[in-house]
Short mmCIF file of C-alpha atoms in Angstrom, two decimals:
data_model
loop_
_atom_site.label_atom_id
_atom_site.label_comp_id
_atom_site.label_asym_id
_atom_site.label_seq_id
_atom_site.Cartn_x
_atom_site.Cartn_y
_atom_site.Cartn_z
CA MET A 1 300.27 -50.76 148.22
CA SER A 2 298.77 -51.75 145.07
CA LYS A 3 297.76 -49.91 142.93
CA LEU A 4 294.74 -49.59 140.04
CA ARG A 5 296.73 -48.76 137.01
CA PHE A 6 295.49 -47.59 133.70
CA ASN A 7 297.36 -47.57 129.74
CA ILE A 8 295.46 -46.88 127.20
CA THR A 9 296.26 -45.30 122.93
CA MET A 10 294.29 -41.79 123.17
CA SER A 11 293.84 -39.68 119.70
CA LEU A 12 294.05 -36.33 119.99
CA ASP A 13 290.44 -36.23 119.87
CA GLY A 14 290.08 -37.69 122.51
CA PHE A 15 288.34 -41.29 121.44
CA VAL A 16 289.69 -44.84 122.23
CA ALA A 17 288.00 -46.58 119.52
CA GLY A 18 286.83 -44.97 115.56
CA PRO A 19 283.16 -45.94 115.41
CA ASN A 20 280.80 -48.81 114.20
CA GLN A 21 282.85 -51.60 116.41
CA SER A 22 281.95 -55.18 115.65
CA LEU A 23 283.07 -58.33 116.82
CA GLU A 24 284.89 -57.90 113.37
CA ASN A 25 286.81 -54.84 114.42
CA PRO A 26 287.04 -54.40 117.76
CA LEU A 27 288.80 -51.10 117.64
CA GLY A 28 286.18 -49.38 115.40
CA GLU A 29 286.75 -47.77 111.93
CA GLY A 30 290.23 -45.89 111.54
CA GLY A 31 290.75 -47.39 115.25
CA VAL A 32 293.48 -49.55 114.32
CA ARG A 33 296.06 -46.79 113.67
CA LEU A 34 295.70 -45.98 117.32
CA HIS A 35 298.50 -48.92 118.33
CA ASP A 36 300.79 -47.91 114.70
CA TRP A 37 303.28 -46.71 118.41
CA ALA A 38 303.64 -49.31 119.50
CA PHE A 39 303.25 -52.54 117.28
CA ALA A 40 306.78 -50.87 115.87
CA LEU A 41 308.14 -51.11 118.95
CA GLU A 42 310.44 -54.31 119.92
CA ALA A 43 309.77 -54.60 123.76
CA TRP A 44 305.27 -54.92 122.15
CA ARG A 45 306.11 -56.76 119.95
CA LYS A 46 308.22 -59.31 122.06
CA ALA A 47 305.05 -59.21 124.86
CA ASN A 48 302.73 -60.05 121.93
CA GLY A 49 305.44 -63.29 120.34
CA GLN A 50 306.00 -62.18 117.75
CA ASP A 51 309.73 -61.31 116.65
CA GLY A 52 311.22 -57.71 115.45
CA GLY A 53 310.82 -54.25 116.15
CA GLU A 54 311.47 -51.00 117.58
CA VAL A 55 313.76 -49.79 119.87
CA ASN A 56 312.89 -45.66 120.82
CA ALA A 57 311.62 -42.76 123.10
CA SER A 58 308.90 -45.44 123.99
CA THR A 59 310.41 -48.71 125.02
CA SER A 60 311.00 -47.74 128.10
CA VAL A 61 307.21 -46.03 128.77
CA VAL A 62 305.49 -50.96 127.79
CA GLU A 63 308.72 -51.66 129.97
CA GLU A 64 306.55 -49.46 133.21
CA SER A 65 303.75 -50.44 131.66
CA LEU A 66 303.77 -54.04 131.53
CA ALA A 67 306.32 -54.10 135.01
CA ASN A 68 305.07 -55.44 138.80
CA ILE A 69 301.33 -55.42 137.40
CA GLY A 70 299.48 -59.08 139.01
CA ALA A 71 296.13 -58.67 137.75
CA TYR A 72 293.91 -57.52 134.95
CA ILE A 73 290.27 -55.61 134.77
CA MET A 74 289.07 -55.65 130.95
CA GLY A 75 285.88 -55.50 129.59
CA ARG A 76 284.04 -58.06 128.15
CA ASN A 77 284.37 -56.87 124.55
CA MET A 78 288.19 -56.41 124.83
CA PHE A 79 288.08 -59.86 126.40
CA GLY A 80 286.59 -60.79 123.04
CA GLY A 81 282.65 -61.87 123.69
CA GLY A 82 280.82 -59.95 122.20
CA SER A 83 277.21 -58.99 124.04
CA GLY A 84 274.74 -61.42 125.13
CA PRO A 85 274.99 -64.80 127.28
CA TRP A 86 277.69 -66.70 126.03
CA PRO A 87 276.61 -69.41 123.36
CA ASP A 88 277.06 -73.21 124.27
CA ASP A 89 280.91 -73.29 122.85
CA PRO A 90 281.90 -69.74 123.42
CA TRP A 91 285.30 -69.04 121.94
CA ASN A 92 288.13 -68.47 123.75
CA GLY A 93 289.34 -65.09 122.92
CA TRP A 94 290.50 -62.27 120.73
CA TRP A 95 294.12 -64.27 122.61
CA GLY A 96 295.06 -66.58 120.91
CA ALA A 97 296.59 -70.38 123.13
CA ASN A 98 299.04 -68.06 125.62
CA PRO A 99 297.64 -64.31 125.75
CA PRO A 100 299.64 -62.03 126.94
CA TYR A 101 299.19 -61.71 130.66
CA HIS A 102 300.66 -63.90 131.87
CA VAL A 103 299.13 -63.58 135.39
CA PRO A 104 294.46 -63.71 136.38
CA VAL A 105 293.03 -61.11 134.58
CA PHE A 106 288.93 -60.50 135.68
CA VAL A 107 286.21 -59.99 132.59
CA LEU A 108 283.70 -57.71 133.03
CA THR A 109 280.48 -59.51 131.93
CA ASN A 110 276.66 -59.36 132.44
CA HIS A 111 276.65 -63.37 132.45
CA ALA A 112 277.98 -65.57 134.39
CA ARG A 113 281.12 -68.25 132.77
CA GLN A 114 283.80 -70.70 134.04
CA PRO A 115 287.57 -69.52 134.76
CA LEU A 116 289.65 -70.72 131.41
CA SER A 117 293.50 -71.48 131.90
CA MET A 118 295.54 -70.52 128.96
CA GLU A 119 299.02 -71.49 128.55
CA GLY A 120 301.64 -68.82 129.79
CA GLY A 121 299.89 -68.27 132.96
CA THR A 122 296.59 -66.30 131.83
CA THR A 123 293.93 -66.90 133.20
CA PHE A 124 290.30 -65.59 133.02
CA ASN A 125 287.59 -64.77 135.56
CA PHE A 126 283.96 -63.71 134.47
CA VAL A 127 283.16 -61.62 137.61
CA THR A 128 279.07 -60.58 136.77
CA ASP A 129 279.00 -58.71 140.15
CA GLY A 130 280.37 -55.22 139.48
CA ILE A 131 282.85 -52.85 138.97
CA GLU A 132 283.60 -52.25 142.84
CA SER A 133 284.01 -56.11 143.04
CA THR A 134 286.28 -57.67 140.57
CA LEU A 135 288.64 -54.35 141.51
CA GLU A 136 288.44 -56.48 144.62
CA GLN A 137 289.14 -59.38 143.58
CA ALA A 138 291.65 -58.60 141.04
CA LYS A 139 293.52 -57.09 144.10
CA GLU A 140 293.17 -60.09 146.20
CA ALA A 141 294.62 -62.00 142.78
CA ALA A 142 297.36 -59.41 142.45
CA GLY A 143 298.95 -59.18 145.36
CA ASP A 144 301.51 -56.42 146.02
CA LYS A 145 301.18 -56.31 143.43
CA ASP A 146 299.58 -53.83 141.01
CA VAL A 147 295.75 -54.18 139.07
CA MET A 148 295.76 -53.13 135.73
CA LEU A 149 292.54 -51.76 133.60
CA SER A 150 293.42 -52.47 129.57
CA GLY A 151 290.15 -51.05 128.39
CA GLY A 152 287.96 -51.31 126.98
CA ALA A 153 286.37 -47.15 127.04
CA ASN A 154 283.21 -48.56 128.89
CA VAL A 155 284.51 -49.99 131.77
CA ALA A 156 287.23 -47.28 131.89
CA GLN A 157 284.45 -45.15 131.94
CA GLN A 158 283.40 -46.91 134.82
CA TYR A 159 286.12 -47.16 136.48
CA LEU A 160 286.83 -43.01 135.76
CA ALA A 161 283.98 -43.04 137.38
CA ALA A 162 283.97 -43.88 140.14
CA GLU A 163 287.53 -42.73 141.19
CA LEU A 164 288.64 -45.60 141.46
CA ILE A 165 291.91 -44.71 139.36
CA ASP A 166 295.54 -44.18 141.32
CA GLU A 167 297.90 -44.18 137.97
CA MET A 168 296.95 -43.43 134.34
CA GLU A 169 299.17 -42.46 131.68
CA LEU A 170 297.58 -42.16 128.01
CA HIS A 171 299.16 -42.18 125.25
CA VAL A 172 298.41 -38.50 123.06
CA VAL A 173 298.21 -40.01 119.49
CA PRO A 174 298.11 -37.71 116.35
CA LEU A 175 294.92 -38.10 114.70
CA PHE A 176 291.80 -37.78 114.66
CA LEU A 177 289.57 -39.59 114.49
CA ARG A 178 285.90 -37.69 114.53
CA ASP A 179 284.02 -40.16 116.26
CA GLY A 180 283.55 -43.60 118.35
CA ALA A 181 284.25 -43.96 121.57
CA ARG A 182 285.10 -40.94 123.83
CA LEU A 183 287.07 -42.14 126.90
CA PHE A 184 286.32 -38.77 129.02
CA ASP A 185 282.41 -38.50 128.17
CA ASN A 186 280.26 -39.58 131.10
CA LEU A 187 282.99 -38.24 133.97
CA ARG A 188 280.41 -37.52 137.07
CA ASN A 189 283.02 -35.71 138.57
CA ASP A 190 286.18 -33.67 138.16
CA PRO A 191 289.20 -35.89 139.80
CA GLU A 192 292.16 -33.67 141.03
CA LEU A 193 294.78 -34.43 139.03
CA GLU A 194 298.93 -34.43 139.04
CA GLN A 195 301.15 -34.14 135.84
CA VAL A 196 303.77 -37.54 136.97
CA ARG A 197 305.74 -37.12 133.47
CA SER A 198 305.73 -36.71 130.25
CA ILE A 199 307.79 -38.45 127.56
CA GLU A 200 308.28 -37.39 123.71
CA ALA A 201 307.88 -40.66 121.26
CA PRO A 202 308.01 -41.05 118.20
CA GLY A 203 304.19 -40.48 116.53
CA VAL A 204 303.10 -40.55 120.72
CA THR A 205 303.32 -38.22 124.12
CA HIS A 206 303.18 -40.83 126.63
CA LEU A 207 301.59 -38.21 129.85
CA LYS A 208 301.37 -40.35 132.75
CA TYR A 209 299.68 -38.60 135.77
CA ARG A 210 298.12 -39.47 140.03
CA VAL A 211 294.88 -38.99 140.43
CA VAL A 212 295.15 -37.59 144.50
CA LYS A 213 292.98 -38.86 146.57
CA MET B 1 306.83 -18.34 103.91
CA SER B 2 304.48 -17.26 106.72
CA LYS B 3 302.47 -20.00 108.99
CA LEU B 4 299.44 -19.72 110.73
CA ARG B 5 300.62 -20.78 113.75
CA PHE B 6 297.68 -22.05 116.52
CA ASN B 7 298.40 -21.83 120.64
CA ILE B 8 296.03 -23.11 123.14
CA THR B 9 295.25 -24.72 126.00
CA MET B 10 292.74 -27.35 126.80
CA SER B 11 292.10 -29.89 129.61
CA LEU B 12 292.93 -33.04 129.15
CA ASP B 13 288.76 -34.09 128.58
CA GLY B 14 289.19 -30.90 125.53
CA PHE B 15 287.91 -28.37 126.32
CA VAL B 16 289.85 -25.43 126.26
CA ALA B 17 287.03 -23.16 128.32
CA GLY B 18 284.62 -24.57 130.50
CA PRO B 19 280.26 -23.85 130.69
CA ASN B 20 278.25 -20.59 130.00
CA GLN B 21 280.73 -17.97 129.10
CA SER B 22 280.17 -14.95 129.45
CA LEU B 23 281.54 -11.22 129.03
CA GLU B 24 282.05 -11.61 133.15
CA ASN B 25 283.46 -15.09 131.99
CA PRO B 26 285.05 -15.40 128.96
CA LEU B 27 286.32 -18.46 129.74
CA GLY B 28 283.47 -20.08 131.47
CA GLU B 29 282.75 -22.15 134.81
CA GLY B 30 285.86 -23.30 136.35
CA GLY B 31 288.04 -21.88 132.87
CA VAL B 32 290.55 -19.99 134.43
CA ARG B 33 291.72 -22.60 135.98
CA LEU B 34 293.69 -24.05 132.71
CA HIS B 35 296.15 -20.84 132.52
CA ASP B 36 296.98 -21.92 135.99
CA TRP B 37 301.11 -22.52 134.33
CA ALA B 38 301.34 -19.71 131.56
CA PHE B 39 299.96 -16.77 134.57
CA ALA B 40 302.56 -18.69 136.82
CA LEU B 41 305.58 -17.36 134.18
CA GLU B 42 307.98 -14.67 133.89
CA ALA B 43 308.03 -14.88 130.74
CA TRP B 44 304.04 -14.65 130.29
CA ARG B 45 303.55 -12.02 133.00
CA LYS B 46 306.42 -9.66 131.04
CA ALA B 47 304.34 -9.75 127.33
CA ASN B 48 301.38 -8.61 129.60
CA GLY B 49 303.29 -6.10 131.77
CA GLN B 50 302.99 -7.70 135.17
CA ASP B 51 305.83 -8.47 137.48
CA GLY B 52 307.76 -11.05 138.63
CA GLY B 53 306.95 -15.13 137.42
CA GLU B 54 308.73 -18.15 137.25
CA VAL B 55 311.34 -19.51 134.72
CA ASN B 56 310.91 -22.39 134.20
CA ALA B 57 310.71 -25.32 130.85
CA SER B 58 306.82 -23.50 129.70
CA THR B 59 309.54 -20.38 129.72
CA SER B 60 311.18 -21.31 126.13
CA VAL B 61 307.99 -22.74 124.71
CA VAL B 62 305.88 -19.24 124.89
CA GLU B 63 308.90 -16.65 123.81
CA GLU B 64 308.78 -19.56 121.13
CA SER B 65 304.89 -19.39 120.51
CA LEU B 66 305.64 -14.87 120.46
CA ALA B 67 308.71 -15.08 118.75
CA ASN B 68 308.40 -13.59 114.38
CA ILE B 69 304.52 -13.16 114.74
CA GLY B 70 304.25 -9.99 112.24
CA ALA B 71 299.13 -10.29 113.39
CA TYR B 72 297.38 -12.41 115.32
CA ILE B 73 293.89 -13.70 113.95
CA MET B 74 290.70 -13.21 117.24
CA GLY B 75 287.70 -14.01 117.23
CA ARG B 76 285.14 -11.07 118.72
CA ASN B 77 283.99 -12.35 122.56
CA MET B 78 287.79 -12.91 122.64
CA PHE B 79 288.89 -9.37 121.17
CA GLY B 80 286.18 -8.66 123.78
CA GLY B 81 282.76 -7.39 121.78
CA GLY B 82 280.26 -9.18 123.44
CA SER B 83 277.71 -9.38 120.36
CA GLY B 84 275.49 -7.93 118.20
CA PRO B 85 275.71 -4.41 116.37
CA TRP B 86 278.55 -2.35 117.40
CA PRO B 87 276.87 0.25 120.55
CA ASP B 88 277.26 3.69 119.30
CA ASP B 89 279.61 4.06 122.28
CA PRO B 90 281.38 1.18 122.61
CA TRP B 91 284.75 -0.39 124.56
CA ASN B 92 287.93 -1.56 123.30
CA GLY B 93 288.05 -4.59 124.54
CA TRP B 94 290.25 -6.83 127.39
CA TRP B 95 293.08 -6.30 126.54
CA GLY B 96 293.62 -2.69 128.24
CA ALA B 97 295.71 0.69 126.47
CA ASN B 98 298.06 -1.18 125.72
CA PRO B 99 297.41 -4.86 124.51
CA PRO B 100 299.58 -6.84 124.57
CA TYR B 101 300.22 -7.80 120.42
CA HIS B 102 302.09 -4.56 119.57
CA VAL B 103 301.16 -6.03 115.98
CA PRO B 104 297.67 -5.86 113.27
CA VAL B 105 295.24 -7.87 115.37
CA PHE B 106 292.97 -8.96 113.53
CA VAL B 107 288.59 -9.74 114.91
CA LEU B 108 286.67 -11.80 113.10
CA THR B 109 282.84 -10.16 113.42
CA ASN B 110 279.64 -9.76 111.44
CA HIS B 111 279.32 -6.48 112.26
CA ALA B 112 281.62 -3.94 110.65
CA ARG B 113 283.82 -1.51 112.59
CA GLN B 114 286.36 1.53 111.92
CA PRO B 115 290.15 0.03 112.91
CA LEU B 116 291.41 0.68 116.52
CA SER B 117 294.93 1.90 117.72
CA MET B 118 295.92 1.67 120.59
CA GLU B 119 298.91 2.25 122.42
CA GLY B 120 302.36 -0.10 121.62
CA GLY B 121 301.52 -0.97 117.78
CA THR B 122 298.81 -3.06 118.75
CA THR B 123 295.86 -1.79 115.76
CA PHE B 124 292.25 -4.11 115.96
CA ASN B 125 290.99 -4.45 113.13
CA PHE B 126 287.26 -5.90 112.33
CA VAL B 127 286.64 -8.06 109.27
CA THR B 128 283.29 -8.80 108.57
CA ASP B 129 283.96 -11.67 105.03
CA GLY B 130 285.04 -15.15 107.04
CA ILE B 131 288.26 -16.93 108.36
CA GLU B 132 289.74 -16.53 104.64
CA SER B 133 289.92 -13.13 103.50
CA THR B 134 291.06 -12.80 107.68
CA LEU B 135 293.96 -15.12 106.85
CA GLU B 136 294.44 -13.50 103.29
CA GLN B 137 294.47 -9.60 104.71
CA ALA B 138 296.53 -10.61 108.43
CA LYS B 139 298.94 -12.18 106.49
CA GLU B 140 299.84 -9.69 103.94
CA ALA B 141 299.62 -7.33 107.13
CA ALA B 142 302.34 -9.87 108.27
CA GLY B 143 304.89 -10.04 105.81
CA ASP B 144 307.56 -12.85 106.02
CA LYS B 145 306.04 -13.53 109.30
CA ASP B 146 304.08 -15.64 110.65
CA VAL B 147 300.19 -15.77 111.40
CA MET B 148 299.25 -16.22 115.54
CA LEU B 149 295.83 -17.46 115.33
CA SER B 150 294.75 -16.46 118.99
CA GLY B 151 291.09 -18.76 119.55
CA GLY B 152 288.65 -18.90 120.64
CA ALA B 153 287.28 -21.65 119.85
CA ASN B 154 284.80 -20.92 117.97
CA VAL B 155 287.29 -19.89 115.73
CA ALA B 156 289.66 -22.12 116.45
CA GLN B 157 287.22 -24.78 115.03
CA GLN B 158 286.80 -22.66 112.16
CA TYR B 159 290.16 -22.54 110.41
CA LEU B 160 290.88 -26.18 111.91
CA ALA B 161 288.21 -27.33 109.55
CA ALA B 162 289.04 -25.15 106.53
CA GLU B 163 292.32 -26.68 107.30
CA LEU B 164 293.72 -23.35 106.89
CA ILE B 165 296.24 -24.02 110.43
CA ASP B 166 299.93 -24.87 109.14
CA GLU B 167 301.04 -25.03 112.47
CA MET B 168 299.32 -26.12 115.78
CA GLU B 169 300.57 -26.08 119.40
CA LEU B 170 298.40 -27.78 122.17
CA HIS B 171 299.09 -26.96 126.45
CA VAL B 172 297.91 -30.34 128.23
CA VAL B 173 296.64 -30.02 131.61
CA PRO B 174 295.72 -31.99 133.64
CA LEU B 175 291.58 -30.72 134.23
CA PHE B 176 288.90 -32.40 133.34
CA LEU B 177 286.42 -28.68 133.06
CA ARG B 178 283.88 -31.59 131.47
CA ASP B 179 281.85 -28.95 129.81
CA GLY B 180 282.19 -26.06 127.85
CA ALA B 181 284.00 -25.99 125.07
CA ARG B 182 285.21 -27.78 122.76
CA LEU B 183 288.67 -27.97 120.94
CA PHE B 184 287.85 -30.09 118.46
CA ASP B 185 284.42 -30.56 118.03
CA ASN B 186 282.92 -29.67 114.67
CA LEU B 187 285.88 -30.91 112.01
CA ARG B 188 284.93 -32.37 108.87
CA ASN B 189 288.16 -33.90 107.22
CA ASP B 190 290.86 -35.51 109.68
CA PRO B 191 293.58 -32.96 108.07
CA GLU B 192 296.83 -35.90 108.72
CA LEU B 193 299.64 -34.18 111.94
CA GLU B 194 302.88 -34.81 112.41
CA GLN B 195 303.65 -34.71 116.15
CA VAL B 196 307.28 -31.87 115.94
CA ARG B 197 307.80 -32.57 119.74
CA SER B 198 306.49 -32.77 122.93
CA ILE B 199 308.03 -30.97 126.00
CA GLU B 200 307.75 -30.97 130.05
CA ALA B 201 306.89 -28.75 132.23
CA PRO B 202 305.13 -27.81 135.37
CA GLY B 203 301.95 -28.87 135.62
CA VAL B 204 301.64 -28.46 131.10
CA THR B 205 302.22 -30.80 128.45
CA HIS B 206 303.44 -28.79 125.76
CA LEU B 207 302.42 -30.99 122.20
CA LYS B 208 303.33 -29.23 118.61
CA TYR B 209 302.06 -31.37 115.48
CA ARG B 210 302.40 -29.20 111.60
CA VAL B 211 299.87 -30.43 109.57
CA VAL B 212 301.19 -31.77 106.17
CA LYS B 213 299.41 -30.09 102.93
#
């Protein structure tokens, strides 16, 4: 059955972005360091149209995170649209002409916008009627494949609180951010988790959990 | 050289005790579940005078945490003394007649008390002049061996904030506590960490870090 999966990189003190996130600095102050482990990888670079990079114990984790995904869900900040109504001539997000998704992406927003078809099979769909409806539409688009929740923190918190996530992988990095977006704030309950596996890799540990329903 | 080491079990959302810690419930509401992985182990049970238990991937972690320790540091709550001045006939803490330490233990408190010698080599020393002095006394008692910081959260935060810890192991368990004592609150800076190793074990992942100085 199609699952809602969720992968995110978290500092040791629980933050997934630094303070003062903005259009200019979407990961917040100091937040970009969270992703050093991924930027170094051939598997990540290839998926994002870049050459070079390493092969190490994180490679299989990244490959697994890219496999069997039929649709993505993300918040508007992660798409790259700021807040408020879309301007008359809106830009097309952070992800360039050929975004690294290659399947339908459902962007949660309060402001309607026509779908945006990009090169390479990515279509951004803008959904204004909440997380449940977004998940339904994404699952329908994904067919037998899974839906991947990409973030950011606010959207992830909403899906966690609603207990709609089936599987979660945390990439825990040895950093303290001390402020910013804390992933596990605002939980309404404490869903039962089962540890699926942990993988040690250079500069990161990958912790995978299944939500018991 | 003698190191200050620190081991603690943390929920996935960063808590090391549940809410409403008290003399009756020192781990706070729901906090005892943090330690299920340890209670199940033969290595832990043996060190705490109990029979039975499992051998699994956590065994070597527990054995390592007990090895080469010449002294312990703990907060008064962890010793078991409540707060305020000691009563005229104070009890001797949570740990029974033969505590599982077998070396000098330095208890941080605001209230002086004579040292307390127990069976099996444990002596509780009550130190009132702060974390630096306590560490000096513990290192002197430990000789060539290491000093282990046992907790609780408040004392651990003080040592983390002062950057006096050399090595830290987090036993991360798949639980959400949502409230209580968060380990990484009140950091004053962001010490550089190096991931030493991670070990996957049933119901827990052991993450070990070295503080780069």
